PDB file of C-alpha atoms in Angstrom:
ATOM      1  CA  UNK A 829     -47.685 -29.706-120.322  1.00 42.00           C
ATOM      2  CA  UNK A 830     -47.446 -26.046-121.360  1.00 39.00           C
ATOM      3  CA  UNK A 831     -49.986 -24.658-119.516  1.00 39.00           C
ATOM      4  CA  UNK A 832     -48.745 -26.699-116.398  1.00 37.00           C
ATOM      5  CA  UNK A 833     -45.520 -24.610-116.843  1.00 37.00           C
ATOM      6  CA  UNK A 834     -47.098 -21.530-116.944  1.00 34.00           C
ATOM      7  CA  UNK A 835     -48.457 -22.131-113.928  1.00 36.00           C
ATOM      8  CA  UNK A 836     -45.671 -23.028-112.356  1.00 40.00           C
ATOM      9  CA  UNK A 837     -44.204 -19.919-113.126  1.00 38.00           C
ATOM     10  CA  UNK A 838     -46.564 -17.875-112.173  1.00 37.00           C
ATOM     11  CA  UNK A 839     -46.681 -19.606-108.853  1.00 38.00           C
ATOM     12  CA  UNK A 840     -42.866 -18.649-108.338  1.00 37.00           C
ATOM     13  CA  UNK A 841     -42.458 -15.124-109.979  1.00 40.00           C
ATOM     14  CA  UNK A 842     -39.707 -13.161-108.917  1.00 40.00           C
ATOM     15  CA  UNK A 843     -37.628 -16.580-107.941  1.00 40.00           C
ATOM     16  CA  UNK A 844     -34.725 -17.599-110.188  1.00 42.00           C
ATOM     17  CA  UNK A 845     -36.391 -20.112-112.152  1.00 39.00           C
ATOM     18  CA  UNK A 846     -34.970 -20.589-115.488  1.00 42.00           C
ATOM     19  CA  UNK A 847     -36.490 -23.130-118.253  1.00 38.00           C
ATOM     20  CA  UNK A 848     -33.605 -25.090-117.806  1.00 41.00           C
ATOM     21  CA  UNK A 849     -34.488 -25.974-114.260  1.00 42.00           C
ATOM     22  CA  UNK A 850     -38.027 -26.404-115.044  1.00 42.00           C
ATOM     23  CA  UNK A 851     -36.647 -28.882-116.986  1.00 49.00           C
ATOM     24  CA  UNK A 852     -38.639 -28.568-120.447  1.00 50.00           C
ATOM     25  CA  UNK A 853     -38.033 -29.250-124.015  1.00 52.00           C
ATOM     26  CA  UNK A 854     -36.659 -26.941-126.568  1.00 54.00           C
ATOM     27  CA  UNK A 855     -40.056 -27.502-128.268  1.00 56.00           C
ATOM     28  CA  UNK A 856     -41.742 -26.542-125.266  1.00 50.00           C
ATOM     29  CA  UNK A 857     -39.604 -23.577-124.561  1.00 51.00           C
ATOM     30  CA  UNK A 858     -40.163 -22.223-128.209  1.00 53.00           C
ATOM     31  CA  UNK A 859     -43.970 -22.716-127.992  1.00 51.00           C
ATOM     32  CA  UNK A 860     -44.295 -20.564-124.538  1.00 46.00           C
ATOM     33  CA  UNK A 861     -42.183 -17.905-125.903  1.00 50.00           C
ATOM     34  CA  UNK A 862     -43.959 -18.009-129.156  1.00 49.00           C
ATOM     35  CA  UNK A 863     -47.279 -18.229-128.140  1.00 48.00           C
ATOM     36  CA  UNK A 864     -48.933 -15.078-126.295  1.00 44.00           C
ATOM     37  CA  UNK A 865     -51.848 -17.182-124.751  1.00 44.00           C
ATOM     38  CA  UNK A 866     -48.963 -17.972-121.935  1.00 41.00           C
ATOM     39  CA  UNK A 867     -47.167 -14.367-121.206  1.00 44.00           C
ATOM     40  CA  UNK A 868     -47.971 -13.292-118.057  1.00 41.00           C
ATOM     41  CA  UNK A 869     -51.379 -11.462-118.100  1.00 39.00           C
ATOM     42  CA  UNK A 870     -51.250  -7.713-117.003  1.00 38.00           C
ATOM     43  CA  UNK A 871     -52.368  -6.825-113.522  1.00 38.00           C
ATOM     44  CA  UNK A 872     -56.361  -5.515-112.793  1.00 34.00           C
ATOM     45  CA  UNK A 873     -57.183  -3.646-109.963  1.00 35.00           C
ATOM     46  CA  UNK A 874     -60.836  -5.084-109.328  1.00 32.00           C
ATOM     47  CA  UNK A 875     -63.037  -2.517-107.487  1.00 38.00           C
ATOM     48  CA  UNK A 876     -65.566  -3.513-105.083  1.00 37.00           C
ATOM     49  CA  UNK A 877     -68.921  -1.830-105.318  1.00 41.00           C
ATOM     50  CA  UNK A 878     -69.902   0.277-102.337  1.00 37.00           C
ATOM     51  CA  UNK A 879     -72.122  -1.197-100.469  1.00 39.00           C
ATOM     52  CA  UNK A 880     -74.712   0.870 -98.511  1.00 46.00           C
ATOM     53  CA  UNK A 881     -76.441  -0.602 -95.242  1.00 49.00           C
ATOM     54  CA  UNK A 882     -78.898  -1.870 -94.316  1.00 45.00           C
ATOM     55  CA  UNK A 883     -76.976  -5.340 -95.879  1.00 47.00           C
ATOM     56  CA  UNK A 884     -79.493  -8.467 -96.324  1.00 44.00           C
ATOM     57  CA  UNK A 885     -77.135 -10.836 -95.604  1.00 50.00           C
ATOM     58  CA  UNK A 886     -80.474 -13.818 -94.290  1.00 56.00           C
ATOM     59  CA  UNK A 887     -82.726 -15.095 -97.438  1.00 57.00           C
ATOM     60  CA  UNK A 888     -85.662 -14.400 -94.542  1.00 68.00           C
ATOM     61  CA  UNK A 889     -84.834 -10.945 -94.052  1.00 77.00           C
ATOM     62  CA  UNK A 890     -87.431  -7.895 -93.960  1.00 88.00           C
ATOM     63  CA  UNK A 891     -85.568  -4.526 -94.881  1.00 93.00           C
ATOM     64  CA  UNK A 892     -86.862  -0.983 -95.147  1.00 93.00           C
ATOM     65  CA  UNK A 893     -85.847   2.449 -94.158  1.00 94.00           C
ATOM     66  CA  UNK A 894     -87.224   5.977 -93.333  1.00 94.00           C
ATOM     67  CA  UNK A 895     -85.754   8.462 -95.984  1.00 94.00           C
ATOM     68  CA  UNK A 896     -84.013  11.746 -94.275  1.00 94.00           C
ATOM     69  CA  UNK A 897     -86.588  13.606 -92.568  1.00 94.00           C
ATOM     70  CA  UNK A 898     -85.867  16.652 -90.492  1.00 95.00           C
ATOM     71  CA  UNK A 899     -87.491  16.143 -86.512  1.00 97.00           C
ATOM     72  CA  UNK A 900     -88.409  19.130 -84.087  1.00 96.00           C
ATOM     73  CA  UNK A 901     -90.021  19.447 -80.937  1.00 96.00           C
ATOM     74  CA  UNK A 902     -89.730  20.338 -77.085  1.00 96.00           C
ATOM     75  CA  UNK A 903     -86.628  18.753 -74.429  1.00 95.00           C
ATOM     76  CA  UNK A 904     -85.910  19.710 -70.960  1.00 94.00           C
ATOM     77  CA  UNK A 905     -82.177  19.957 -70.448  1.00 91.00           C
ATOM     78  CA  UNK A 906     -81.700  19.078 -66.414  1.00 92.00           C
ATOM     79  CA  UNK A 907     -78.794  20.470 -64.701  1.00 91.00           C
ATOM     80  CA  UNK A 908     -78.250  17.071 -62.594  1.00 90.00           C
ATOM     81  CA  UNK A 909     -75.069  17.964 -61.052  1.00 81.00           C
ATOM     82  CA  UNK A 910     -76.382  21.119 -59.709  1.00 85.00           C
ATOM     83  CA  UNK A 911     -73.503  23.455 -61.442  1.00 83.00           C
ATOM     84  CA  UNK A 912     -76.087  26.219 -62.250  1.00 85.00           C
ATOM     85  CA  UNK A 913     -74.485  26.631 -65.361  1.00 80.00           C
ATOM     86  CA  UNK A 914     -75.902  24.266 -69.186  1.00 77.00           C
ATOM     87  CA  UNK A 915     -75.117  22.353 -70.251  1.00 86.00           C
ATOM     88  CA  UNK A 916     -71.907  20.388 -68.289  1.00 89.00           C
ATOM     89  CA  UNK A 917     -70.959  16.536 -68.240  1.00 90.00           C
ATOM     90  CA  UNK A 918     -73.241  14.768 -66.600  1.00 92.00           C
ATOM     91  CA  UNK A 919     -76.875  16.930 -67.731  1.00 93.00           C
ATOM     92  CA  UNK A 920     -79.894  15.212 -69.520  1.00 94.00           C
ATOM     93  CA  UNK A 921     -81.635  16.214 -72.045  1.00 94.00           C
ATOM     94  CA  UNK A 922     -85.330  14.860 -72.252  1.00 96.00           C
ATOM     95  CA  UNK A 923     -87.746  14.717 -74.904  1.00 96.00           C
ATOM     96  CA  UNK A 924     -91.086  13.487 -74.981  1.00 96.00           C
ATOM     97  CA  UNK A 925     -92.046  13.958 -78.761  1.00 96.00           C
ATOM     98  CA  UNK A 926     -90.128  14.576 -81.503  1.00 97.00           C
ATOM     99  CA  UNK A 927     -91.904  14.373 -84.980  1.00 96.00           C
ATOM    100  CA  UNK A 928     -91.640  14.861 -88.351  1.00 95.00           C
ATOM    101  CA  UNK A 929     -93.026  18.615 -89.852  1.00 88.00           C
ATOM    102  CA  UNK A 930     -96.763  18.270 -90.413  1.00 88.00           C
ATOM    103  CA  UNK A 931     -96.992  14.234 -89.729  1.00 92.00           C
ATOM    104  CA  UNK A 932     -97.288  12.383 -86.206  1.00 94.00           C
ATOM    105  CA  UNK A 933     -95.217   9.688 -87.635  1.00 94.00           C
ATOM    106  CA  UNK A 934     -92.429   8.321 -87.075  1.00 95.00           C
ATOM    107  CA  UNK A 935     -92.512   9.757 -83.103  1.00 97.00           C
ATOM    108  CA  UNK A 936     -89.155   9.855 -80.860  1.00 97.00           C
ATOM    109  CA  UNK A 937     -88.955   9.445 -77.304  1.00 97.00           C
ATOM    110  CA  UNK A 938     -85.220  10.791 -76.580  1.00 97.00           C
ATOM    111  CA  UNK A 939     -83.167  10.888 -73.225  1.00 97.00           C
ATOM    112  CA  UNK A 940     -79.342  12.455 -73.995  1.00 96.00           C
ATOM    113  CA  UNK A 941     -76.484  12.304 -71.564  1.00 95.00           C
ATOM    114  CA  UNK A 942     -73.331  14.619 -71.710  1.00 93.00           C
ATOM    115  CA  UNK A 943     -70.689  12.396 -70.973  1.00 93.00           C
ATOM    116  CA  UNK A 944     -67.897  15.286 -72.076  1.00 91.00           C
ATOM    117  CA  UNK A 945     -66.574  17.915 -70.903  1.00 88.00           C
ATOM    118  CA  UNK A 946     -66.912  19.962 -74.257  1.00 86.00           C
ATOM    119  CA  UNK A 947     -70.145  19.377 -75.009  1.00 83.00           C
ATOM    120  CA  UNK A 948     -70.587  21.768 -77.317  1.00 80.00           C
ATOM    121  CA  UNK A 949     -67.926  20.116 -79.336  1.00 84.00           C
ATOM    122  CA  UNK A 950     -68.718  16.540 -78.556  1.00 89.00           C
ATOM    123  CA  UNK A 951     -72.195  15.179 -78.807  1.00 91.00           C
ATOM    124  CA  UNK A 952     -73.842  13.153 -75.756  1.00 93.00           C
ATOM    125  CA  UNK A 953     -74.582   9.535 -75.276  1.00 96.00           C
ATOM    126  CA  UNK A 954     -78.540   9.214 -76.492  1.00 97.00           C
ATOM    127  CA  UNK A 955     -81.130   6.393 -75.807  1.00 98.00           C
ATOM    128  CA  UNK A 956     -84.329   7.183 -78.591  1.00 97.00           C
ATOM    129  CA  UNK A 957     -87.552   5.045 -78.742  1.00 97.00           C
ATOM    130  CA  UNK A 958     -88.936   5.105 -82.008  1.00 97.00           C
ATOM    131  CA  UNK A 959     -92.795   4.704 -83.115  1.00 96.00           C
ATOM    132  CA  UNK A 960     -93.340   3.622 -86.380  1.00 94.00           C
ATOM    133  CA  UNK A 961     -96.551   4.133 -87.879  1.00 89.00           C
ATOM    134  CA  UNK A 962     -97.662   0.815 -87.891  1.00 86.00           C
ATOM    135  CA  UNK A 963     -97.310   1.090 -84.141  1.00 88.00           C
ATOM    136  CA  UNK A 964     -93.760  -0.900 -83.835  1.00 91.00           C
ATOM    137  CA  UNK A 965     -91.281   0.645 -81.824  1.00 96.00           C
ATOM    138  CA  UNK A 966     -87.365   0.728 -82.460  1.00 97.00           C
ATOM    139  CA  UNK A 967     -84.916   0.718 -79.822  1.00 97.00           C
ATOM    140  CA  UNK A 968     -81.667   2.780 -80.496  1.00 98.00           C
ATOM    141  CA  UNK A 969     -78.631   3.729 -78.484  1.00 97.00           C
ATOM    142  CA  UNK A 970     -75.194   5.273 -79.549  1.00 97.00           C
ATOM    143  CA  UNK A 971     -73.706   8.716 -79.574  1.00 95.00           C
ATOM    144  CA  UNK A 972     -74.729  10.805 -83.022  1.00 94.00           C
ATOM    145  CA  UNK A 973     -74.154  10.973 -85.773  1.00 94.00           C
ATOM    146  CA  UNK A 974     -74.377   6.749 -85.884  1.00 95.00           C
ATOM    147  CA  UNK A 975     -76.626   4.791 -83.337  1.00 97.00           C
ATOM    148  CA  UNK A 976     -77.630   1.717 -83.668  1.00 98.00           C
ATOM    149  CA  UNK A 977     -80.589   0.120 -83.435  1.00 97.00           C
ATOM    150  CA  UNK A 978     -80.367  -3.039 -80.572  1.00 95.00           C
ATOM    151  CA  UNK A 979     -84.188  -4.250 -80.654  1.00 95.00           C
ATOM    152  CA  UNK A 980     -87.835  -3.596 -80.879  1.00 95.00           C
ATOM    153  CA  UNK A 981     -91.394  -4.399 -79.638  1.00 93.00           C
ATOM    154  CA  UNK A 982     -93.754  -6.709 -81.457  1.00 90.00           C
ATOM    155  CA  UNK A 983     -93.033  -7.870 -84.863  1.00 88.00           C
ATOM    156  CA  UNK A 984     -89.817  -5.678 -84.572  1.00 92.00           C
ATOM    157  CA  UNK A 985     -88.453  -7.646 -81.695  1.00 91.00           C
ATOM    158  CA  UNK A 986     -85.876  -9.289 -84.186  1.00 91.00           C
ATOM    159  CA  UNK A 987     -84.622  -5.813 -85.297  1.00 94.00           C
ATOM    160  CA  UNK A 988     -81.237  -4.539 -86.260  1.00 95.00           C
ATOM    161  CA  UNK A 989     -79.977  -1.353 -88.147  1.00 96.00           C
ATOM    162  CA  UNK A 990     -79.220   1.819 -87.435  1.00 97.00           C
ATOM    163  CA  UNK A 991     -80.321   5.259 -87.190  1.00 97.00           C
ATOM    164  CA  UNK A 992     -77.856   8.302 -89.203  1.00 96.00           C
ATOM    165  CA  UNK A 993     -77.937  11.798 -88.226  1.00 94.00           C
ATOM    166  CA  UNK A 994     -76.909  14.867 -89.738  1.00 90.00           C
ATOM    167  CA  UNK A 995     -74.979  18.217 -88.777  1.00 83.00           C
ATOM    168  CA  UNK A 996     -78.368  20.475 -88.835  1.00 86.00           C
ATOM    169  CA  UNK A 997     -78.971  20.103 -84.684  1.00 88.00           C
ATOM    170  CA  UNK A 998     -80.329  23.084 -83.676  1.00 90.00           C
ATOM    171  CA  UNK A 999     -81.919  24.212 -80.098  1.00 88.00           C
ATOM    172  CA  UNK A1000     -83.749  27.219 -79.078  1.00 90.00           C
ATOM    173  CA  UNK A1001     -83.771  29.451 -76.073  1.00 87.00           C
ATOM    174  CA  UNK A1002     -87.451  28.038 -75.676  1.00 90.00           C
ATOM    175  CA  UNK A1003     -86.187  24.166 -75.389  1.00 89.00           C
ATOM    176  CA  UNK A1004     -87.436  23.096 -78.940  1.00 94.00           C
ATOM    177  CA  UNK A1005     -84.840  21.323 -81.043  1.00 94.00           C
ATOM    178  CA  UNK A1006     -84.210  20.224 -84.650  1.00 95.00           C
ATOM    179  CA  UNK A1007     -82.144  17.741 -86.250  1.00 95.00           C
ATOM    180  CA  UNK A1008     -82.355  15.301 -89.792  1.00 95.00           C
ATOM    181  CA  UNK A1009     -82.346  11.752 -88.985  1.00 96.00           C
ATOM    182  CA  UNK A1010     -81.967   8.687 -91.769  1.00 96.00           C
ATOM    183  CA  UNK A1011     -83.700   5.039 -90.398  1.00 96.00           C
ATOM    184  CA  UNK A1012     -82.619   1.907 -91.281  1.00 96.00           C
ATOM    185  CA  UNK A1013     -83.776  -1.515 -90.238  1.00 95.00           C
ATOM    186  CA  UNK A1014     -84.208  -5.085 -90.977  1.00 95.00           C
ATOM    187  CA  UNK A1015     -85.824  -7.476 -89.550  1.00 91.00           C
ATOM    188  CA  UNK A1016     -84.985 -11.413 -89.103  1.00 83.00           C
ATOM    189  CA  UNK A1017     -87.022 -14.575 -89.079  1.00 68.00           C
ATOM    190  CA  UNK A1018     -89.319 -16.824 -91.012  1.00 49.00           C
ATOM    191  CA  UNK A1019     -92.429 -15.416 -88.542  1.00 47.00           C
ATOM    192  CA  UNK A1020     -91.225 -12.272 -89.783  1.00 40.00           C
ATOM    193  CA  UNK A1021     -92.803 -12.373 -93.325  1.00 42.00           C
ATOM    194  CA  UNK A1022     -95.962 -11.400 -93.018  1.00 43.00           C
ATOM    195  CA  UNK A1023     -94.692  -7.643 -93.812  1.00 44.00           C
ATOM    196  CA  UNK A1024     -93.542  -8.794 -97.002  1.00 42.00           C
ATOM    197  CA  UNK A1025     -97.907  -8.486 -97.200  1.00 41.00           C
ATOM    198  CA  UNK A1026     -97.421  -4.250 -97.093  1.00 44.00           C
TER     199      UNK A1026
END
C-alpha cells in the first residue's frame, strides 16, 4: 500500500494532491513521512557515453578503419567554363593517384567540383575511389571535411562509412596536393565473414 502511494505521487508531482485526497490512513501517513525509503529521490543527470563511428549496430557486421594518414600527389585543375582565371565555380580538379608517404596503399582516384563561388572559402563537391590493399575499392562522395562512403567493389559491395578530412589541404604551383584523411567502414552480411579470417 505504501509504496503504491509513493508512486502515485510521484506520478502527479507538482499537482495539489494532499494525503487526505489520496485517501490513506493516519498509520500510513506517519510511516511515509517517517520512513526515508519513500522521500522523493534526488534528481541524476545520466550522461551518455560518446559514441565514435563507425557504430556496429548488425551482429554480422565487419568494421575496420584506416588511422589518419597524410595523402599527396599530382591533380589537374581544368578551367571548364573557360574564365581564364582558377579556380571559379564550375572547375575540376582531377587526380589520378594520391597515396600515402612512402606506401602505394591505400590509393585515391579523386575528381573535385567547385560548386561555389568562394572557393577558396568553401570546399568543392568530391567523388574519390579508394584502393585498399587487399585490392577492394571504396566508393565515397560528399563535400570535405565529411564524405561518406555509398558502396564498394567485391567483398566491399555491402559497404558503408565514411571518410574524415582534416584542415592541412595544401596545393602547389606544380599541381601536387596534400591533405590528412581518416577511413572508416563496415561492412554487412553473413557472406561477409570471411574477413573476420585477417
Amino acid at each position: 500500500m505504501i509504496a503504491s502511494v509513493y508512486f502515485c505521487c510521484e506520478m502527479f508531482e507538482g499537482k495539489d494532491f494532499t494525503m487526505r485526497q489520496l485517501q490513506m490512513s493516519p498509520r500510513a501517513r506517519s510511516n511515509i513521512r517517517s520512513n526515508k525509503q519513500f522521500q522523493k529521490p534526488s534528481q541524476h543527470v545520466i550522461t551518455q557515453p560518446v559514441v565514435t563511428h563507425p557504430v556496429i549496430t548488425q551482429p554480422n557486421e565487419k568494421c575496420k578503419s584506416v588511422p589518419q594518414t597524410t595523402y599527396q600527389g599530382l591533380s589537374n585543375l581544368i578551367d571548364v567554363n573557360g574564365s581564364g582565371e582558377l579556380p571559379t565555380q564550375g572547375d575540376v580538379s582531377i587526380a589520378n593517384t594520391l597515396t600515402p608517404i612512402n606506401s602505394d596503399f591505400p590509393s585515391i582516384k579523386a575528381i573535385c567540383t567547385i560548386t561555389s563561388n568562394y572557393p577558396s572559402i568553401l570546399p568543392p563537391f568530391c567523388t574519390l575511389e579508394t584502393t585498399l590493399v587487399e585490392g577492394g575499392k571504396l566508393i565515397a562522395m560528399g563535400t570535405p571535411p565529411s564524405l561518406a562512403i555509398v558502396g564498394g567493389t567485391g567483398e566491399y559491395s555491402n559497404v558503408s562509412g565514411m571518410i574524415t578530412t582534416n584542415q592541412t589541404f595544401t596545393r602547389g604551383v606544380d599541381g601536387s596536393i596534400s591533405f590528412g584523411a581518416l577511413i572508416e567502414y563496415c561492412i554487412l552480411g553473413k557472406e561477409r565473414q570471411t574477413l573476420n579470417n585477417e
